[in-house]
Short mmCIF file of C-alpha atoms (C1' of nucleotides) in Angstrom, two decimals:
data_model
loop_
_atom_site.label_atom_id
_atom_site.label_comp_id
_atom_site.label_asym_id
_atom_site.label_seq_id
_atom_site.Cartn_x
_atom_site.Cartn_y
_atom_site.Cartn_z
CA MET A 1446 -0.01 0.06 0.03
CA GLY A 1447 2.30 2.76 -1.23
CA THR A 1448 0.90 5.92 0.36
CA GLU A 1449 2.43 8.16 -2.22
CA GLY A 1450 6.09 7.77 -1.47
CA GLU A 1451 7.12 6.20 -4.78
CA ARG A 1452 8.95 8.90 -6.67
CA MET A 1453 9.94 11.39 -4.12
CA GLY A 1454 13.73 11.32 -4.28
CA LEU A 1455 15.99 9.59 -1.85
CA ARG A 1456 16.00 12.56 0.38
CA GLU A 1457 12.26 12.76 1.05
CA ARG A 1458 12.30 9.09 1.43
CA LYS A 1459 14.85 9.17 4.11
CA LYS A 1460 12.89 11.76 5.95
CA GLN A 1461 9.75 9.80 6.13
CA GLU A 1462 11.83 6.78 7.23
CA THR A 1463 13.39 8.51 10.25
CA ARG A 1464 10.13 10.20 11.08
CA ILE A 1465 8.38 6.97 11.42
CA ALA A 1466 11.44 5.17 13.03
CA LEU A 1467 11.51 8.02 15.70
CA SER A 1468 7.79 7.63 16.31
CA TRP A 1469 8.09 3.86 16.84
CA ALA A 1470 11.14 4.08 18.95
CA ALA A 1471 9.35 6.64 21.20
CA ILE A 1472 6.29 4.27 21.53
CA ARG A 1473 8.41 1.15 22.21
CA LEU A 1474 10.63 2.84 24.75
CA ALA A 1475 7.81 4.36 26.58
CA VAL A 1476 5.96 1.02 26.76
CA GLU A 1477 8.95 -0.74 28.04
CA ARG A 1478 10.08 1.47 30.73
CA GLY A 1479 7.30 4.02 31.27
CA LEU A 1480 6.77 7.36 29.60
CA ASP A 1481 8.73 9.56 31.93
CA ASN A 1482 11.68 7.21 32.17
CA VAL A 1483 12.35 7.98 28.50
CA ARG A 1484 14.22 11.10 27.58
CA VAL A 1485 14.30 12.61 24.16
CA GLU A 1486 17.91 11.82 24.10
CA ASP A 1487 17.18 8.07 24.40
CA ILE A 1488 14.73 8.09 21.50
CA ALA A 1489 17.05 9.84 19.30
CA ALA A 1490 19.96 7.55 20.18
CA GLU A 1491 17.77 4.56 19.44
CA VAL A 1492 17.29 5.76 15.90
CA GLY A 1493 20.84 7.07 15.42
CA VAL A 1494 20.21 10.82 15.17
CA SER A 1495 20.96 13.78 17.39
CA PRO A 1496 18.56 14.93 19.95
CA ARG A 1497 18.32 18.16 18.16
CA THR A 1498 17.18 16.46 15.12
CA PHE A 1499 14.33 14.66 17.02
CA ASN A 1500 12.96 18.16 17.69
CA ASN A 1501 13.15 18.97 14.06
CA TYR A 1502 10.59 16.27 13.53
CA PHE A 1503 8.51 16.48 16.62
CA SER A 1504 8.05 19.24 19.07
CA SER A 1505 7.55 16.87 21.93
CA LYS A 1506 7.47 13.23 23.04
CA GLY A 1507 3.78 13.11 22.94
CA GLU A 1508 3.70 14.29 19.39
CA ALA A 1509 6.07 11.61 18.32
CA ILE A 1510 4.08 8.88 19.94
CA ALA A 1511 0.79 10.27 18.67
CA ALA A 1512 2.18 10.51 15.11
CA ARG A 1513 1.48 6.81 14.44
CA HIS A 1514 -2.17 7.26 15.15
CA GLN A 1515 -2.14 10.63 13.28
CA ASP A 1516 -0.96 8.85 10.02
CA ARG A 1517 -3.44 6.17 10.35
CA ALA A 1518 -6.42 8.36 11.13
CA ARG A 1519 -5.53 10.52 8.15
CA LEU A 1520 -5.88 7.67 5.80
CA ILE A 1521 -9.57 7.39 6.56
CA ALA A 1522 -10.25 10.59 4.71
CA VAL A 1523 -8.16 9.38 1.74
CA GLU A 1524 -9.87 6.10 1.71
CA LEU A 1525 -13.23 7.71 1.74
CA ARG A 1526 -12.34 9.81 -1.34
CA ALA A 1527 -11.24 6.52 -3.16
CA ARG A 1528 -14.68 4.88 -2.46
CA PRO A 1529 -16.99 4.51 -5.49
CA ALA A 1530 -19.65 7.22 -5.56
CA SER A 1531 -22.24 4.61 -5.89
CA GLU A 1532 -21.72 3.58 -2.33
CA PRO A 1533 -24.21 5.07 0.16
CA LEU A 1534 -22.53 7.62 2.39
CA TRP A 1535 -22.86 5.48 5.73
CA GLU A 1536 -21.46 2.46 4.09
CA ALA A 1537 -18.60 4.35 2.39
CA ILE A 1538 -17.60 5.94 5.72
CA THR A 1539 -17.88 2.68 7.61
CA ASN A 1540 -15.79 0.87 5.15
CA ALA A 1541 -13.27 3.60 4.94
CA ALA A 1542 -12.93 3.66 8.69
CA LEU A 1543 -12.72 -0.15 8.98
CA THR A 1544 -9.81 -0.34 6.48
CA GLN A 1545 -7.67 1.50 9.00
CA PHE A 1546 -8.62 -0.46 11.99
CA ALA A 1547 -8.61 -3.99 10.49
CA LEU A 1548 -5.95 -5.84 12.56
CA GLY A 1549 -4.68 -9.39 12.12
CA GLN A 1550 -4.59 -9.19 8.36
CA GLU A 1551 -1.45 -7.96 6.93
CA GLY A 1552 -1.80 -4.45 8.49
CA GLY A 1553 0.27 -1.51 7.18
CA GLY A 1554 2.87 -3.86 5.65
CA GLU A 1555 5.71 -1.88 7.17
CA GLY A 1556 6.62 -5.06 9.03
CA VAL A 1557 5.55 -3.65 12.35
CA PRO A 1558 3.66 -6.27 14.38
CA ASP A 1559 0.09 -5.31 15.45
CA ARG A 1560 1.08 -5.78 19.06
CA GLN A 1561 3.19 -2.65 18.81
CA TRP A 1562 0.34 -0.55 17.63
CA ILE A 1563 -1.85 -1.96 20.28
CA ASP A 1564 0.61 -0.99 22.94
CA GLY A 1565 0.87 2.46 21.54
CA VAL A 1566 -2.84 2.96 21.66
CA ARG A 1567 -2.99 1.74 25.20
CA LEU A 1568 -0.25 4.17 26.06
CA MET A 1569 -1.90 7.10 24.47
CA ILE A 1570 -5.14 6.48 26.34
CA THR A 1571 -3.54 5.47 29.63
CA GLU A 1572 -1.02 8.20 30.15
CA PRO A 1573 -2.91 11.38 30.96
CA SER A 1574 0.00 13.55 29.62
CA LEU A 1575 -0.41 11.90 26.25
CA MET A 1576 -4.20 12.43 25.91
CA GLY A 1577 -3.60 15.96 24.86
CA ALA A 1578 -1.51 15.03 21.92
CA PHE A 1579 -3.80 12.15 21.17
CA SER A 1580 -6.80 14.26 20.97
CA LYS A 1581 -4.95 16.81 18.93
CA THR A 1582 -4.30 14.30 16.18
CA ALA A 1583 -7.89 13.13 16.28
CA ALA A 1584 -9.09 16.61 15.78
CA ALA A 1585 -6.80 17.13 12.77
CA ALA A 1586 -7.95 13.86 11.30
CA GLU A 1587 -11.52 14.90 11.85
CA ALA A 1588 -11.04 18.10 9.94
CA GLU A 1589 -9.63 16.26 6.93
CA LEU A 1590 -12.53 13.79 7.12
CA ALA A 1591 -15.01 16.58 7.29
CA ALA A 1592 -13.48 17.99 4.14
CA ALA A 1593 -13.73 14.75 2.25
CA ILE A 1594 -17.36 14.31 3.44
CA ALA A 1595 -18.26 17.84 2.28
CA GLU A 1596 -16.70 17.05 -1.14
CA ARG A 1597 -18.64 13.62 -1.47
CA THR A 1598 -22.00 14.98 -0.32
CA GLY A 1599 -21.75 18.25 -2.35
CA THR A 1600 -22.28 20.36 0.86
CA ASP A 1601 -20.14 23.44 1.67
CA ALA A 1602 -18.24 22.83 4.77
CA ALA A 1603 -18.12 26.55 5.38
CA LEU A 1604 -21.79 26.92 5.40
CA ASP A 1605 -23.45 23.74 6.49
CA LEU A 1606 -22.25 22.14 9.69
CA TYR A 1607 -23.33 18.77 8.38
CA PRO A 1608 -19.87 17.61 7.37
CA GLN A 1609 -18.08 18.54 10.62
CA LEU A 1610 -20.96 17.02 12.46
CA VAL A 1611 -20.68 13.64 10.72
CA ALA A 1612 -16.91 13.66 11.12
CA GLY A 1613 -17.16 14.49 14.77
CA VAL A 1614 -19.50 11.46 15.17
CA VAL A 1615 -17.13 9.22 13.47
CA GLY A 1616 -14.30 10.52 15.70
CA ALA A 1617 -16.48 9.78 18.74
CA ALA A 1618 -17.18 6.25 17.43
CA ILE A 1619 -13.45 5.58 16.98
CA ARG A 1620 -12.57 6.93 20.32
CA VAL A 1621 -15.19 4.91 22.10
CA ALA A 1622 -14.48 1.82 20.15
CA MET A 1623 -10.74 1.96 21.06
CA GLU A 1624 -11.43 2.33 24.72
CA ARG A 1625 -13.73 -0.61 24.75
CA TRP A 1626 -11.39 -2.54 22.83
CA LEU A 1627 -8.51 -2.09 25.05
CA GLN A 1628 -10.66 -3.07 28.07
CA ALA A 1629 -12.02 -6.28 26.45
CA ASP A 1630 -10.42 -8.99 28.49
CA PRO A 1631 -10.97 -11.88 26.14
CA PRO A 1632 -9.63 -9.83 23.23
CA VAL A 1633 -11.98 -8.97 20.62
CA PRO A 1634 -11.26 -7.55 17.17
CA ILE A 1635 -11.70 -3.80 17.16
CA ALA A 1636 -13.46 -3.89 13.76
CA GLY A 1637 -16.56 -5.40 15.21
CA ILE A 1638 -16.90 -2.87 17.98
CA LEU A 1639 -16.31 -0.13 15.61
CA ARG A 1640 -18.72 -1.31 13.01
CA ASP A 1641 -21.38 -1.69 15.70
CA ALA A 1642 -20.71 1.73 17.13
CA LEU A 1643 -20.96 3.43 13.70
CA HIS A 1644 -24.00 1.40 12.89
CA ARG A 1645 -25.85 2.63 15.93
CA LEU A 1646 -24.87 6.21 15.44
CA PHE A 1647 -25.92 6.16 11.86
CA GLN A 1648 -29.20 4.52 12.83
CA GLY A 1649 -30.37 7.53 14.73
CA LEU A 1650 -29.27 6.75 18.19
CA PRO A 1651 -32.33 4.73 19.24
CA VAL A 1652 -33.08 4.74 22.87
CA PRO A 1653 -32.10 1.26 24.43
CA MET B 514 -25.93 28.85 41.35
CA GLY B 515 -23.80 27.70 44.26
CA THR B 516 -21.94 24.71 43.03
CA GLU B 517 -21.55 23.29 46.51
CA GLY B 518 -19.29 25.82 47.96
CA GLU B 519 -21.44 27.22 50.65
CA ARG B 520 -20.10 25.73 53.92
CA MET B 521 -16.67 24.56 52.99
CA GLY B 522 -14.56 26.72 55.38
CA LEU B 523 -12.56 29.81 54.63
CA ARG B 524 -9.67 27.75 53.47
CA GLU B 525 -11.28 25.74 50.85
CA ARG B 526 -13.11 28.75 49.75
CA LYS B 527 -9.82 30.73 49.18
CA LYS B 528 -8.51 27.86 47.25
CA GLN B 529 -11.28 27.98 44.69
CA GLU B 530 -11.01 31.73 44.40
CA THR B 531 -7.31 31.74 43.66
CA ARG B 532 -7.69 28.73 41.21
CA ILE B 533 -10.31 30.70 39.35
CA ALA B 534 -8.36 33.89 39.58
CA LEU B 535 -5.26 32.21 38.18
CA SER B 536 -7.26 30.71 35.27
CA TRP B 537 -8.84 34.07 34.37
CA ALA B 538 -5.55 35.89 34.67
CA ALA B 539 -4.05 33.38 32.36
CA ILE B 540 -6.78 33.93 29.83
CA ARG B 541 -6.80 37.71 29.99
CA LEU B 542 -2.97 37.92 29.65
CA ALA B 543 -2.78 35.41 26.87
CA VAL B 544 -5.57 37.32 24.90
CA GLU B 545 -3.91 40.64 25.57
CA ARG B 546 -0.25 39.94 24.64
CA GLY B 547 -0.30 36.57 22.91
CA LEU B 548 0.28 33.22 24.43
CA ASP B 549 3.99 32.97 24.46
CA ASN B 550 4.51 36.36 25.61
CA VAL B 551 3.00 35.41 28.93
CA ARG B 552 5.23 33.60 31.50
CA VAL B 553 3.83 31.62 34.35
CA GLU B 554 5.60 34.25 36.49
CA ASP B 555 3.32 36.91 35.03
CA ILE B 556 0.17 35.07 35.77
CA ALA B 557 1.17 34.33 39.31
CA ALA B 558 2.21 37.93 39.92
CA GLU B 559 -1.14 39.13 38.51
CA VAL B 560 -2.94 37.14 41.20
CA GLY B 561 -0.44 37.86 43.88
CA VAL B 562 0.88 34.43 44.56
CA SER B 563 4.32 32.87 43.99
CA PRO B 564 5.07 31.14 40.63
CA ARG B 565 5.56 28.00 42.54
CA THR B 566 2.02 28.19 43.77
CA PHE B 567 0.68 28.44 40.22
CA ASN B 568 2.19 25.01 39.55
CA ASN B 569 0.45 23.63 42.67
CA TYR B 570 -2.79 24.45 40.93
CA PHE B 571 -2.03 23.90 37.32
CA SER B 572 0.69 21.91 35.82
CA SER B 573 0.90 24.04 32.75
CA LYS B 574 -0.23 27.25 31.32
CA GLY B 575 -2.55 25.46 28.92
CA GLU B 576 -4.25 23.58 31.84
CA ALA B 577 -4.97 26.89 33.55
CA ILE B 578 -6.55 28.43 30.54
CA ALA B 579 -8.70 25.31 29.81
CA ALA B 580 -9.82 25.10 33.29
CA ARG B 581 -12.60 27.55 32.78
CA HIS B 582 -14.00 25.48 29.92
CA GLN B 583 -13.45 22.35 32.05
CA ASP B 584 -15.71 23.64 34.92
CA ARG B 585 -18.36 24.72 32.48
CA ALA B 586 -18.42 21.52 30.72
CA ARG B 587 -18.53 19.46 33.97
CA LEU B 588 -21.79 21.17 34.96
CA ILE B 589 -23.58 19.64 31.93
CA ALA B 590 -23.50 16.30 33.73
CA VAL B 591 -24.61 17.81 36.97
CA GLU B 592 -27.41 19.60 35.18
CA LEU B 593 -28.62 16.43 33.46
CA ARG B 594 -28.92 14.67 36.78
CA ALA B 595 -30.96 17.46 38.07
CA ARG B 596 -33.46 17.22 35.22
CA PRO B 597 -36.94 15.64 35.99
CA ALA B 598 -37.01 11.95 35.02
CA SER B 599 -40.08 12.62 33.10
CA GLU B 600 -38.24 14.54 30.51
CA PRO B 601 -37.35 12.50 27.39
CA LEU B 602 -33.55 11.84 27.18
CA TRP B 603 -32.87 14.02 24.24
CA GLU B 604 -34.77 16.89 25.67
CA ALA B 605 -33.01 16.53 28.95
CA ILE B 606 -29.54 16.44 27.46
CA THR B 607 -30.22 19.36 25.17
CA ASN B 608 -31.55 21.52 27.97
CA ALA B 609 -28.71 20.45 30.16
CA ALA B 610 -26.20 21.41 27.46
CA LEU B 611 -27.97 24.70 26.72
CA THR B 612 -27.86 25.89 30.37
CA GLN B 613 -24.23 26.00 30.15
CA PHE B 614 -23.94 27.87 26.93
CA ALA B 615 -26.62 30.40 27.29
CA LEU B 616 -24.71 33.69 26.97
CA GLY B 617 -26.38 37.14 27.27
CA GLN B 618 -28.38 36.45 30.22
CA GLU B 619 -26.83 36.68 33.66
CA GLY B 620 -24.40 33.88 32.87
CA GLY B 621 -22.39 32.31 35.81
CA GLY B 622 -23.03 35.16 38.12
CA GLU B 623 -19.33 35.48 38.93
CA GLY B 624 -19.31 38.95 37.61
CA VAL B 625 -17.16 37.73 34.69
CA PRO B 626 -18.35 39.41 31.42
CA ASP B 627 -19.28 36.99 28.66
CA ARG B 628 -16.80 38.74 26.54
CA GLN B 629 -13.93 37.14 28.55
CA TRP B 630 -15.32 33.71 28.15
CA ILE B 631 -15.59 34.28 24.47
CA ASP B 632 -11.99 35.37 24.15
CA GLY B 633 -10.99 32.42 26.14
CA VAL B 634 -12.74 29.93 23.83
CA ARG B 635 -11.41 31.69 20.79
CA LEU B 636 -7.94 31.42 22.32
CA MET B 637 -8.23 27.71 23.02
CA ILE B 638 -9.33 26.92 19.60
CA THR B 639 -6.94 29.29 17.77
CA GLU B 640 -3.72 28.41 19.42
CA PRO B 641 -2.53 24.92 18.39
CA SER B 642 -0.49 24.62 21.61
CA LEU B 643 -3.73 24.90 23.62
CA MET B 644 -5.77 22.41 21.69
CA GLY B 645 -4.38 19.59 23.52
CA ALA B 646 -5.37 20.81 26.85
CA PHE B 647 -8.63 21.88 25.46
CA SER B 648 -9.52 18.36 24.06
CA LYS B 649 -8.38 16.94 27.29
CA THR B 650 -10.98 18.74 29.34
CA ALA B 651 -13.52 17.90 26.73
CA ALA B 652 -12.70 14.21 27.30
CA ALA B 653 -12.98 14.48 30.99
CA ALA B 654 -16.27 16.11 30.70
CA GLU B 655 -17.59 13.57 28.34
CA ALA B 656 -16.73 10.87 30.76
CA GLU B 657 -18.72 12.44 33.44
CA LEU B 658 -21.53 12.98 31.07
CA ALA B 659 -21.46 9.38 30.03
CA ALA B 660 -21.86 8.28 33.66
CA ALA B 661 -24.86 10.63 34.14
CA ILE B 662 -26.44 9.24 30.99
CA ALA B 663 -25.84 5.64 32.09
CA GLU B 664 -27.43 6.39 35.42
CA ARG B 665 -30.42 8.02 33.81
CA THR B 666 -30.99 5.44 31.25
CA GLY B 667 -30.30 2.57 33.60
CA THR B 668 -27.57 1.16 31.26
CA ASP B 669 -24.33 -0.16 32.66
CA ALA B 670 -21.59 2.01 31.29
CA ALA B 671 -19.06 -0.79 31.68
CA LEU B 672 -21.04 -3.10 29.40
CA ASP B 673 -23.04 -1.13 26.88
CA LEU B 674 -21.23 1.50 24.81
CA TYR B 675 -24.41 3.50 24.47
CA PRO B 676 -23.74 6.04 27.14
CA GLN B 677 -20.21 6.85 25.98
CA LEU B 678 -21.39 6.91 22.41
CA VAL B 679 -24.09 9.57 23.34
CA ALA B 680 -21.71 11.55 25.37
CA GLY B 681 -19.25 11.55 22.49
CA VAL B 682 -21.83 12.76 20.13
CA VAL B 683 -22.77 15.57 22.50
CA GLY B 684 -19.03 16.48 22.76
CA ALA B 685 -18.81 16.61 19.06
CA ALA B 686 -21.91 18.82 18.83
CA ILE B 687 -20.46 21.24 21.32
CA ARG B 688 -17.18 21.40 19.59
CA VAL B 689 -18.63 21.93 16.15
CA ALA B 690 -21.03 24.59 17.55
CA MET B 691 -18.20 26.52 19.17
CA GLU B 692 -16.19 26.53 16.10
CA ARG B 693 -19.02 27.86 14.03
CA TRP B 694 -20.06 30.30 16.63
CA LEU B 695 -16.63 31.96 16.65
CA GLN B 696 -16.50 32.14 12.90
CA ALA B 697 -19.97 33.73 12.49
CA ASP B 698 -19.27 37.16 11.38
CA PRO B 699 -22.65 38.76 12.30
CA PRO B 700 -22.47 37.32 15.77
CA VAL B 701 -25.04 34.73 16.49
CA PRO B 702 -25.95 33.17 19.88
CA ILE B 703 -24.40 29.97 20.32
CA ALA B 704 -27.43 28.45 21.85
CA GLY B 705 -29.26 28.28 18.47
CA ILE B 706 -26.30 26.64 16.81
CA LEU B 707 -25.82 24.05 19.46
CA ARG B 708 -29.61 23.26 19.76
CA ASP B 709 -29.54 22.85 15.90
CA ALA B 710 -26.53 20.56 15.98
CA LEU B 711 -27.87 18.45 18.77
CA HIS B 712 -31.26 18.26 17.14
CA ARG B 713 -29.80 17.02 13.86
CA LEU B 714 -27.66 14.36 15.50
CA PHE B 715 -30.57 13.14 17.72
CA GLN B 716 -32.79 12.93 14.65
CA GLY B 717 -30.51 10.26 13.10
CA LEU B 718 -28.19 12.20 10.87
CA PRO B 719 -30.43 12.55 7.83
CA VAL B 720 -28.65 12.79 4.57
CA PRO B 721 -28.96 16.43 3.47
"C1'" DC C 1255 29.67 15.55 -15.48
"C1'" DG C 1256 30.42 19.28 -12.18
"C1'" DG C 1257 29.48 22.86 -9.42
"C1'" DA C 1258 25.93 25.92 -7.32
"C1'" DA C 1259 21.82 25.96 -4.69
"C1'" DA C 1260 18.75 23.71 -1.60
"C1'" DT C 1261 17.94 21.02 2.21
"C1'" DG C 1262 18.77 18.19 6.34
"C1'" DT C 1263 21.80 17.42 10.42
"C1'" DT C 1264 24.23 18.74 14.36
"C1'" DG C 1265 26.33 21.10 18.68
"C1'" DC C 1266 25.86 24.87 21.25
"C1'" DT C 1267 23.24 27.81 24.07
"C1'" DG C 1268 19.75 30.09 26.72
"C1'" DA C 1269 15.11 30.91 28.35
"C1'" DG C 1270 11.36 28.45 30.67
"C1'" DC C 1271 9.03 24.90 32.74
"C1'" DG C 1272 7.77 21.28 36.14
"C1'" DC C 1273 8.40 19.42 40.35
"C1'" DG C 1274 10.58 17.60 44.68
"C1'" DC C 1275 12.08 19.30 49.03
"C1'" DA C 1276 12.09 21.67 53.44
"C1'" DG C 1277 10.74 25.34 56.30
"C1'" DC C 1278 7.39 28.67 57.54
"C1'" DT C 1279 2.50 30.36 58.07
"C1'" DT C 1280 -2.33 29.95 58.78
"C1'" DG C 1281 -7.01 28.15 59.28
"C1'" DC C 1282 -9.30 24.20 61.70
"C1'" DG C 1283 -10.98 21.31 65.45
"C1'" DG C 1284 -10.81 19.60 70.00
"C1'" DC D 736 -5.98 27.98 73.47
"C1'" DC D 737 -3.01 24.66 71.44
"C1'" DG D 738 -1.52 21.13 68.34
"C1'" DC D 739 -1.94 19.85 63.70
"C1'" DA D 740 -3.08 19.28 58.97
"C1'" DA D 741 -3.00 21.98 54.92
"C1'" DG D 742 -1.04 25.86 51.95
"C1'" DC D 743 2.34 28.78 50.37
"C1'" DT D 744 6.91 29.86 49.32
"C1'" DG D 745 12.06 29.96 47.91
"C1'" DC D 746 15.51 27.11 46.28
"C1'" DG D 747 17.48 24.05 43.04
"C1'" DC D 748 17.78 20.43 39.57
"C1'" DG D 749 17.02 18.10 35.21
"C1'" DC D 750 14.75 18.46 31.17
"C1'" DT D 751 12.44 20.42 27.13
"C1'" DC D 752 12.29 23.38 23.12
"C1'" DA D 753 13.85 26.46 19.76
"C1'" DG D 754 17.29 29.78 17.35
"C1'" DC D 755 21.56 30.06 15.21
"C1'" DA D 756 25.56 29.01 12.62
"C1'" DA D 757 28.55 25.75 10.76
"C1'" DC D 758 28.69 21.44 8.09
"C1'" DA D 759 27.31 17.56 4.99
"C1'" DT D 760 24.83 15.68 1.20
"C1'" DT D 761 21.38 15.48 -2.15
"C1'" DT D 762 19.38 17.63 -5.99
"C1'" DC D 763 19.12 20.37 -9.86
"C1'" DC D 764 20.54 22.29 -14.11
"C1'" DG D 765 23.85 24.07 -17.44
#
DNA sequence: CGGAAATGTTGCTGAGCGCGCAGCTTGCGG
DNA sequence: CCGCAAGCTGCGCGCTCAGCAACATTTCCG
């Protein structure tokens, strides 16, 4: 699944690589030894760059950790745009969202085990000091999703609040699904939870 | 509207006062001279406490600024619990939310002009470095709201994701309404926007 | 191919922040 | 009225974050 990094010169290539490497390193170290036992210095060393360079990519540890989620969430909007126009809106959104949260099957292909992503998510939701960064990425992703929705439905995002509303709802569904998913003791695939959540919301929130 | 601060000794009283004073001072200064031209030292001085004390109340500038929104959002859950059980759920939630966002009429009674709150909200949404703190408070408020909803509907928040879902939707509506409200050039009362947003969501998100 | 321009990396440095600690002050309850 | 829990404060340390100025390397274009 080549995002768009096919013909972007070796330089750009390398940049993306170190960015991702830094992000994963931050997550891994934070999971292993606890967030505040990890200094920027350590993360940089892990990847083999200077601490200063770390700050060129991310302005904080939290941002580095949240970046993985950021990228993933971004793709929902991209995926939505790629869906055939014939598909009903709800279906398209649901499918778009599910493509990014379907674990177990080949994932992102970057060779990163799902386990690592799971730990990362748990970390972001558990550590209060990360929640800020986490929510921030979610908000950014929602904005992009809103744009995609506006485009698809032909509504003007600046006038009608419909697109932002729908995007917000999707964001809420994802957040809730993630929380529930992490709690589930006999592990359950997140896809099911998310599908259920979206289904309910799109149905019109019937009173139980 | 005495939250619950009637008979809590002078000490506790004073604490709440300085907390709120610090928060408002942070907002006012940040609005006046720009967020990064304000040091913790300045805020503390404004209120007449030591910089060290500021950090006893808030762990960061952002937290101090977001605190005002935090308190306001918290009250939605409280208000919901106070609503008569006879009221339909949607109506109760909408009314509860509106009580906290009805500007123009007597407001919180603390003698703080609405203008200040407006500026504060604008600040939180505008400055990227504040978005984290802002979202964090929103999340906390949503959790409380979810609990209140669970209680009211008799659902178990730990088993059914319905309460969190509804709370998330309300949160999304508030966020969207706020953004739109700040953009509106001929100023429009936020209550109308929020009511509209909630109405649409609770209707079942009809396709436009 | 070769050299200039653009771009990324790095060390250095300084302003701030966040917090633990220890002593002092002050409201609280018996 | 006194002892005590709870706050406030100053001090100090380790860390974060960004600007600046070399330095290295890729890219572009003649």
